[in-house]
XYZ file of C-alpha atoms in Angstrom:
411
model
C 36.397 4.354 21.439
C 32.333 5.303 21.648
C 29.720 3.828 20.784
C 25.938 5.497 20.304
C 22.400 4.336 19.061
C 22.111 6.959 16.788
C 18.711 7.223 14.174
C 15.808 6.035 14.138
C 15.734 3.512 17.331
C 16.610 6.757 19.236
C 13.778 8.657 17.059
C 11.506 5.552 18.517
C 12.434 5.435 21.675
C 11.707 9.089 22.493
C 8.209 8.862 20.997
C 7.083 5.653 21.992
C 7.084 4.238 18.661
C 8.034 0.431 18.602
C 11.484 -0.121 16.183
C 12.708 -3.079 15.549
C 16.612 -2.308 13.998
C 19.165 -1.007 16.030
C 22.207 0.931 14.613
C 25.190 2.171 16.122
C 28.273 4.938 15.193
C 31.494 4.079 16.250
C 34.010 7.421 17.482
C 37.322 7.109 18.072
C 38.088 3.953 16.239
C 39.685 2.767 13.352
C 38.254 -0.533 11.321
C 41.393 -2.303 12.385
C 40.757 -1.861 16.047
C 37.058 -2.943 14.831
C 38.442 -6.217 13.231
C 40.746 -6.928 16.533
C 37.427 -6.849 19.020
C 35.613 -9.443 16.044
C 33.596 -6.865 14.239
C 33.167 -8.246 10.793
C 33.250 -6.125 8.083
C 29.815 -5.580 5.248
C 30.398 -2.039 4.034
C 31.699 -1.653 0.589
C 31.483 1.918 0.226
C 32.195 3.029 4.407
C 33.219 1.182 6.890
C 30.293 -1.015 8.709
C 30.790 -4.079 10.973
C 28.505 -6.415 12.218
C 28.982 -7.238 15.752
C 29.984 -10.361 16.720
C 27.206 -12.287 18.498
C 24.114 -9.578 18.245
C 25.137 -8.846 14.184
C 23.789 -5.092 14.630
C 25.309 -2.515 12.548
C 27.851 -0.532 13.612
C 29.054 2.000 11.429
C 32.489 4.282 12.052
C 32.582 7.916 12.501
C 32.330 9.405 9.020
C 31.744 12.804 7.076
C 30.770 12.668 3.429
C 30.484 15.362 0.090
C 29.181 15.230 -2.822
C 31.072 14.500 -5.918
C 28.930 12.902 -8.173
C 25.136 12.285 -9.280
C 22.487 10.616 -7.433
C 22.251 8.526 -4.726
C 25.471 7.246 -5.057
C 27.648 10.131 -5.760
C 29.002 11.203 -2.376
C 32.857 10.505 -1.326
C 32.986 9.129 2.543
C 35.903 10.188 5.338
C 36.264 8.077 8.177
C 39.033 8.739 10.794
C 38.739 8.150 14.790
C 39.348 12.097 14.555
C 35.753 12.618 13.321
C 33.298 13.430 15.840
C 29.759 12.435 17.226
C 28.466 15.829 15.820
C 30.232 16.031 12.347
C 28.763 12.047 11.813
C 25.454 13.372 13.035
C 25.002 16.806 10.718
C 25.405 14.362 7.667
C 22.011 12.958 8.435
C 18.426 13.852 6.586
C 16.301 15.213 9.536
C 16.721 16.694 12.659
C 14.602 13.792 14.821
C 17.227 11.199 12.967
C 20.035 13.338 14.165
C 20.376 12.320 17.720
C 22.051 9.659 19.369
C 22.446 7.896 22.938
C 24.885 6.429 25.092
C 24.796 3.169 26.584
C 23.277 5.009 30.140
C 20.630 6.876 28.355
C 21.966 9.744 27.948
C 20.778 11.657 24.487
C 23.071 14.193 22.552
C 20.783 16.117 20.703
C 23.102 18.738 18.769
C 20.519 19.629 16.056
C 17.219 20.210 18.062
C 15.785 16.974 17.237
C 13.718 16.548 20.112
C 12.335 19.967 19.821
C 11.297 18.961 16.274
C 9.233 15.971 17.899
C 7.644 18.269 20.487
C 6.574 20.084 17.260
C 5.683 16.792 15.106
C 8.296 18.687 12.259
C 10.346 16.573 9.802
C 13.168 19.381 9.248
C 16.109 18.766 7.501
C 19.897 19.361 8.973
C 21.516 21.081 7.032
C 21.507 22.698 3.650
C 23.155 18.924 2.307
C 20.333 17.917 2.629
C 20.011 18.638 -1.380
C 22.751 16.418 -2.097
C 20.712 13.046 -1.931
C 17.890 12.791 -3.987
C 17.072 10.101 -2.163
C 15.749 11.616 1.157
C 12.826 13.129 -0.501
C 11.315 9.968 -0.700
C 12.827 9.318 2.529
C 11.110 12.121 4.001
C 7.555 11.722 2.112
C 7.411 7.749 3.918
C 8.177 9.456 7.414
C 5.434 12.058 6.832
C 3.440 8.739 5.778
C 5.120 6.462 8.491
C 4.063 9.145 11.383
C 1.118 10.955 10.051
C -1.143 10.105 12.777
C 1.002 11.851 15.566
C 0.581 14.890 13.913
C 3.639 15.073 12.103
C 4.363 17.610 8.893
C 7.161 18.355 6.779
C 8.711 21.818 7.557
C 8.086 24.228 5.141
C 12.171 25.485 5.319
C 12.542 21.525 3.703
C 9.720 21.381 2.073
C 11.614 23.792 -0.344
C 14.296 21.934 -0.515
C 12.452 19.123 -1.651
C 10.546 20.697 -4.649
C 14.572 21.912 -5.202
C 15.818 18.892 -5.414
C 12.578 17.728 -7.626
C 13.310 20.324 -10.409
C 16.891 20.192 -10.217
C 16.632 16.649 -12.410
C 18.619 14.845 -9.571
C 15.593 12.717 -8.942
C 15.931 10.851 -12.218
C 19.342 10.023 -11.211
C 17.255 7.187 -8.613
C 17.559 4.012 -9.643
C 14.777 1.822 -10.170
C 15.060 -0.304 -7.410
C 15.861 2.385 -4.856
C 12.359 4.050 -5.465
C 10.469 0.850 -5.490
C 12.196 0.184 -2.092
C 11.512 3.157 -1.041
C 7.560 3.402 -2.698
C 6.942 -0.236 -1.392
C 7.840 0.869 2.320
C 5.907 3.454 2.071
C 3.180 1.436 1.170
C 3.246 -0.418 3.969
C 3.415 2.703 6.072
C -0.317 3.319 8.312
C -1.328 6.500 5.807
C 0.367 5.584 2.635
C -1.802 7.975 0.905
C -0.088 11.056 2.880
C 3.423 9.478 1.129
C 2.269 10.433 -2.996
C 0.297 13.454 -1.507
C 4.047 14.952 -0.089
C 5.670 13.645 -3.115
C 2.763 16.043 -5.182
C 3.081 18.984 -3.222
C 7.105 19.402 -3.636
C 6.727 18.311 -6.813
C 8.274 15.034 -7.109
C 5.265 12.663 -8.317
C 5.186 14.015 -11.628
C 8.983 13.061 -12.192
C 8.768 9.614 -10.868
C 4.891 8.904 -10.915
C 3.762 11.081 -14.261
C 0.772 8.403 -14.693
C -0.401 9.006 -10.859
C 0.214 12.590 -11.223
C -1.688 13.391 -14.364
C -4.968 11.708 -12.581
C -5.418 14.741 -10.375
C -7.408 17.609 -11.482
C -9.410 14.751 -13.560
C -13.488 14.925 -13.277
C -15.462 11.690 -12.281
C -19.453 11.690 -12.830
C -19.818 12.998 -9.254
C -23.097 10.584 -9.030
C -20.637 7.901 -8.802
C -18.309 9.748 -7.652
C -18.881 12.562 -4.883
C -15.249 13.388 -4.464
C -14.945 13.998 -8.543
C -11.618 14.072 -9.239
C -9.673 10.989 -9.824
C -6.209 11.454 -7.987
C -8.552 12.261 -4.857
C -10.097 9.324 -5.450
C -7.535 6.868 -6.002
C -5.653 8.512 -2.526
C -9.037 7.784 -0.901
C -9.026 3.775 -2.143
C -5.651 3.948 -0.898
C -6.554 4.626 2.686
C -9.094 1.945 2.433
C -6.243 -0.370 1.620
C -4.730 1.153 4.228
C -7.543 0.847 6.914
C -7.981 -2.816 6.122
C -4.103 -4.095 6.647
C -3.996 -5.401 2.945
C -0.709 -6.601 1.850
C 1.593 -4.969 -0.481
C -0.317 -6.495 -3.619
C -3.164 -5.166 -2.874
C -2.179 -1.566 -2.005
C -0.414 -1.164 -5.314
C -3.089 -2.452 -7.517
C -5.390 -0.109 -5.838
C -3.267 2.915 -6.626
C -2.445 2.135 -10.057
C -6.540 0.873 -10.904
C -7.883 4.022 -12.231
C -4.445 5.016 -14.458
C -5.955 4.820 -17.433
C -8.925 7.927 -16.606
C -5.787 10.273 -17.324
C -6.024 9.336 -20.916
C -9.797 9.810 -21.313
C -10.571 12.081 -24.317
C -11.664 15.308 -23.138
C -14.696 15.465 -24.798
C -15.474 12.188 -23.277
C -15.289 13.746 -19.789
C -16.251 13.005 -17.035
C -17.264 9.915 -17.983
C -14.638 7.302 -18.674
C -15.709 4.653 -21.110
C -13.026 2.027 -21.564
C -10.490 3.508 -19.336
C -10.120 0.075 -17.790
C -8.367 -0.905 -21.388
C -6.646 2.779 -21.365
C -5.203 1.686 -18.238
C -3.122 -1.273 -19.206
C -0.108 0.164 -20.905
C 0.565 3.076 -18.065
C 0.406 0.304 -15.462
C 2.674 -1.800 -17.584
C 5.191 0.725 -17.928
C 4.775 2.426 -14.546
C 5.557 -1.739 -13.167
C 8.307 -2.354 -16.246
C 10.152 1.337 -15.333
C 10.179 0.441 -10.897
C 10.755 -3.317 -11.757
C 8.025 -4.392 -10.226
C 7.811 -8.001 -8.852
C 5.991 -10.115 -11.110
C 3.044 -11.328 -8.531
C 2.247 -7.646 -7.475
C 2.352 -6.505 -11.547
C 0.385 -9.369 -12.455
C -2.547 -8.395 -9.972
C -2.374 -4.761 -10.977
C -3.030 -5.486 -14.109
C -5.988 -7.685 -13.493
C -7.659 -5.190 -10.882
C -7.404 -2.469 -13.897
C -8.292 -4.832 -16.151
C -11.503 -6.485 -14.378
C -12.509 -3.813 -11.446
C -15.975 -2.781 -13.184
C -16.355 -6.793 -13.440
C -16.215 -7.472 -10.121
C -18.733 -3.763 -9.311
C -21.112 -5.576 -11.369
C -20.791 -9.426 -9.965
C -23.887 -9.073 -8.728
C -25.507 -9.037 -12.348
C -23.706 -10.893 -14.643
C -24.107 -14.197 -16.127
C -22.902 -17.332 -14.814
C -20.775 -18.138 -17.615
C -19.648 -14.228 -17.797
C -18.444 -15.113 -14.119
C -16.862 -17.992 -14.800
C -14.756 -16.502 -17.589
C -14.012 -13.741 -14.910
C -12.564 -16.636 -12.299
C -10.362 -18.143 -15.196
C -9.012 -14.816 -15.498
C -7.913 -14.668 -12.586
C -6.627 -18.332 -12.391
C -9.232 -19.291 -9.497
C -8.389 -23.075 -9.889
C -4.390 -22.702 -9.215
C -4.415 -19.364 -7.231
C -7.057 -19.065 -5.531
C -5.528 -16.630 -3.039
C -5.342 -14.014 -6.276
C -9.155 -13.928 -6.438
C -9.193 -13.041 -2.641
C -6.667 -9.978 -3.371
C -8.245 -8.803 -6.452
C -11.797 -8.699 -4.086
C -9.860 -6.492 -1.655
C -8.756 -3.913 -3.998
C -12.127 -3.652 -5.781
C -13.471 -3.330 -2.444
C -11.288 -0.263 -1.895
C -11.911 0.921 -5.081
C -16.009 1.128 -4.304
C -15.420 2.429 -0.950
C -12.624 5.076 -1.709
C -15.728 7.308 -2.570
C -16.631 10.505 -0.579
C -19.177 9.745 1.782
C -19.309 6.186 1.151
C -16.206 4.591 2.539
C -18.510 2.489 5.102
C -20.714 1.404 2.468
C -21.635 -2.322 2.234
C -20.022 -4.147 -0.931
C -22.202 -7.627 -1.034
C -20.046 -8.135 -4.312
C -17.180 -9.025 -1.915
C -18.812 -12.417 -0.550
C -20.447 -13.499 -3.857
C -17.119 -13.343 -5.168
C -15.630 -15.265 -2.519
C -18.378 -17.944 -2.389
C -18.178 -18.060 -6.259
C -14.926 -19.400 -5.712
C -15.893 -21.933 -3.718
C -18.317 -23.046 -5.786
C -16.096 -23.496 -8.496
C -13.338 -25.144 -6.650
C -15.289 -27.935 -4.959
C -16.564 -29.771 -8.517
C -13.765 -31.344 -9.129
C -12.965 -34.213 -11.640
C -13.017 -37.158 -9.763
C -16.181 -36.442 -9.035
C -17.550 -36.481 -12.649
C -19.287 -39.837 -13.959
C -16.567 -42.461 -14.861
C -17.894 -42.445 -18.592
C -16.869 -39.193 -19.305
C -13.381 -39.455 -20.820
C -10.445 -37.302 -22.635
C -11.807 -33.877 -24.158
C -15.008 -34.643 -22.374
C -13.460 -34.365 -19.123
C -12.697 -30.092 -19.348
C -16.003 -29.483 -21.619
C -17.903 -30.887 -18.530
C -16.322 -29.787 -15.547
C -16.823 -26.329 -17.186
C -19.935 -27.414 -18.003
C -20.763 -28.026 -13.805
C -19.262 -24.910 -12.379
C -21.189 -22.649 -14.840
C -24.298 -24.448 -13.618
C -23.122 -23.900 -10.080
C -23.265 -20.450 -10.415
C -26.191 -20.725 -11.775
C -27.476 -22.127 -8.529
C -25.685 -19.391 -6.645
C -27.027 -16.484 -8.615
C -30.389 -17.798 -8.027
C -29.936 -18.527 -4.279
C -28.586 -14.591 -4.181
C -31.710 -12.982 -5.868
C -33.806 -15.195 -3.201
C -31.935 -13.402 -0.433
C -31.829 -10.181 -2.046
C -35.658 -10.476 -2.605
C-alpha cells in the first residue's frame, strides 16, 4: 500500500500558494485493508476514508467513465491493481495532476509543473468533456490564480465552449453552480471567473441575465467605460479590492440586471431599470437557490442603488423611508453591506475607481442617528400609538440636523 498528496495541496506547495485541505490517494489497497488500519468510511459513490486521528481524506486508487449525464453520470473502478498514473489522468488539469510521496518526492506524469512554469490551466486528457462541471472548475482557478499570471490554454479553452454548446451544462444542478459561483466569488479577481465563463461560452447558459448586459451602452458621461457588462465586472473588482463578504459581491454583480431590458429606443439611458431589475435578480437567486440573506440584499442594492448615489440630496424623511427599507433598526449590519456595494457600484467606473464617495459616511452616520433615539428616551406622557408616530417623528428631525450639519461642511 501507497499513499500520495495528490491535487491541489501539491499544486500549492509548488507555487507557494498557502492551502489549507490536504487529500490523499491510496494504491495498492483495498477498503477492507482501509477499515482494518481504522480508516472510516464517507464515500457513497467511491471509496473515501477519513483517517483516524487527522480525519483527512483519503481516497482509493480509482478510474472512472462516463455513462450518464452531468455531473453525476460517471461509473467508478477501484482495485489495488489501479495505478498512481491511471488515478491521476482522471483529473481536470495538468497542475492538479501530480502527486507526492511522504519524502517529497513529486510524480509529475502529465507535465504539470511545466504548466506552472507557463501559468497554463490545461486539461489532461480529452475526458476532460465528460464533466460539465470542471468548466466552472476551471473559470474559479483562472479567477483563484489570476494574479500569477495564469491563463486557460487555448487546446481547453475549446473544450470548454464544447462542453458549453453540447447542453451538458444544464445538466448542473443548482446547488453545484452556486457552490461553485460562490467560491469563485470569494476568489482575489472574481471578475476574471464570469469573464472565462463568457469567452467559452458558458455565461449565457447559466448566467443569460449577466450575459445579455454586455454589448449594452451607458451615457458614457456617467459612464466612461459604456457598456454595462464592463461595468458591472469593474464594480466587481471593487468588491473584490475591498475584501467584502459574499453578500456584498453578489449584489454588486447582479445591481445593474435590469439595463438588459431597457427599451432600445430608450438607450443609453436607463430610466427605471432599477424596477426592470427585480424579476431577473429574483429568478437568477430562485433558479441557483440562493440563500435568503444574500437574495434579500441583492434585491435591495437593485432596488435602492440610485438612492443611496443621491443620499447626499434627499430629504430627511425620503432618508428615513430609505433606512426602514433596509430594516436599519433590527439589522443594522444590512445598511453597512448595502453602502459597500453602492460604493462599488460608483467606483466600478473607468477612470474613477479611486474616486471619493462622501455618500458612504452620511449613510453610515445616518444610521447612527437613527438608532440612538430610542423610546425610553421619549417624554413619559407619550403613550400607545403615540409612541411610533413620535419616535419617527425624532429621527426624521435628526436627519434634519445631519443634513444641515453636512451642507455646513460641504460649504
Amino acid at each position: 500500500m501507497q499513499v500520495y498528496l495528490v491535487g491541489g495541496a501539491v499544486r500549492d506547495h509548488l507555487l507557494g500558494h498557502p492551502y489549507h485541505e490536504k487529500d490523499y490517494v491510496v494504491v495498492g489497497a483495498t477498503p477492507q485493508q482501509m477499515l482494518a488500519d481504522g480508516f472510516q468510511p464517507v464515500g457513497k459513490d467511491f471509496p473515501v476514508f477519513l483517517h483516524p486521528e487527522t480525519k483527512e481524506e483519503y481516497a482509493l486508487a480509482r478510474t472512472e467513465r462516463k455513462a450518464g449525464h452531468g455531473y453525476h453520470g460517471f461509473e467508478f473502478y477501484t482495485d489495488p491493481s489501479v495505478s498512481l498514473e491511471e488515478d491521476l489522468i482522471r483529473r481536470d488539469l495538468t497542475i492538479n495532476a501530480m502527486a507526492m510521496d511522504d519524502e517529497g518526492t513529486v510524480y509529475d506524469p502529465y507535465q504539470g509543473q511545466q504548466d506552472l512554469e507557463l501559468r497554463l490551466l490545461r486539461h489532461v486528457s480529452d475526458a476532460f468533456v465528460e464533466d460539465p462541471l470542471r468548466v466552472l472548475r476551471i473559470a474559479r482557478f483562472a479567477a483563484r490564480y489570476h494574479a500569477l499570471g495564469f491563463r486557460v490554454a487555448p487546446e481547453t479553452l475549446q473544450l470548454m465552449q464544447t462542453l458549453a454548446e453540447s447542453g451538458e451544462l444544464k445538466a448542473l444542478t443548482p446547488e453545484r453552480v452556486w457552490k461553485e459561483t460562490s467560491r469563485a466569488l470569494m476568489e482575489p479577481h472574481a471578475d476574471v471567473y464570469f469573464e472565462v465563463l463568457r469567452e467559452c461560452g458558458a455565461l449565457k447558459v447559466l448566467f443569460p441575465e449577466i450575459d445579455a448586459l454586455f454589448g449594452i451602452p451607458q451615457r458614457p458621461e456617467y459612464h466612461p467605460e459604456i457598456d454595462c457588462g464592463i461595468h458591472t465586472m469593474m464594480s466587481l473588482q471593487q468588491a473584490c479590492k475591498a475584501g467584502y463578504d459574499l453578500d456584498v459581491r453578489f449584489a454588486v454583480l447582479v445591481h445593474d440586471l435590469g439595463k438588459a431590458l431597457t427599451p432600445k429606443d430608450e438607450l443609453p439611458r436607463h430610466i427605471m431599470h432599477e424596477e426592470r431589475g427585480i424579476q431577473p435578480v429574483t429568478e437568477v437567486c430562485e433558479r441557483l437557490k440562493v440563500p435568503t440573506n444574500t437574495k434579500q440584499l441583492a434585491l435591495a442594492v437593485c432596488k435602492e442603488h440610485l438612492k443611496c448615489h443621491q443620499a447626499l440630496n434627499l430629504k430627511p424623511g425620503t432618508l428615513w423611508r430609505l433606512l426602514q427599507r433596509l430594516d436599519v433598526l433590527r439589522r443594522p449590519e444590512r445598511v453597512e453591506a448595502f453602502v459597500q456595494a453602492c460604493e462599488c457600484d460608483s467606483r466600478g467606473r473607468l477612470g474613477l475607481e479611486d474616486r471619493a464617495y462622501p455618500q458612504a459616511q452620511y449613510l453610515r452616520d445616518a444610521m447612527q442617528v437613527v438608532r440612538n433615539i430610542k423610546a425610553q428616551d421619549l417624554p413619559p406622557e407619550i403613550k400607545g400609538p403615540d409612541i411610533g408616530e413620535m419616535l419617527i417623528q425624532r429621527r426624521i428631525e435628526a436627519l434634519a440636523g445631519l443634513k444641515a450639519q453636512q451642507q455646513i461642511i460641504s460649504e
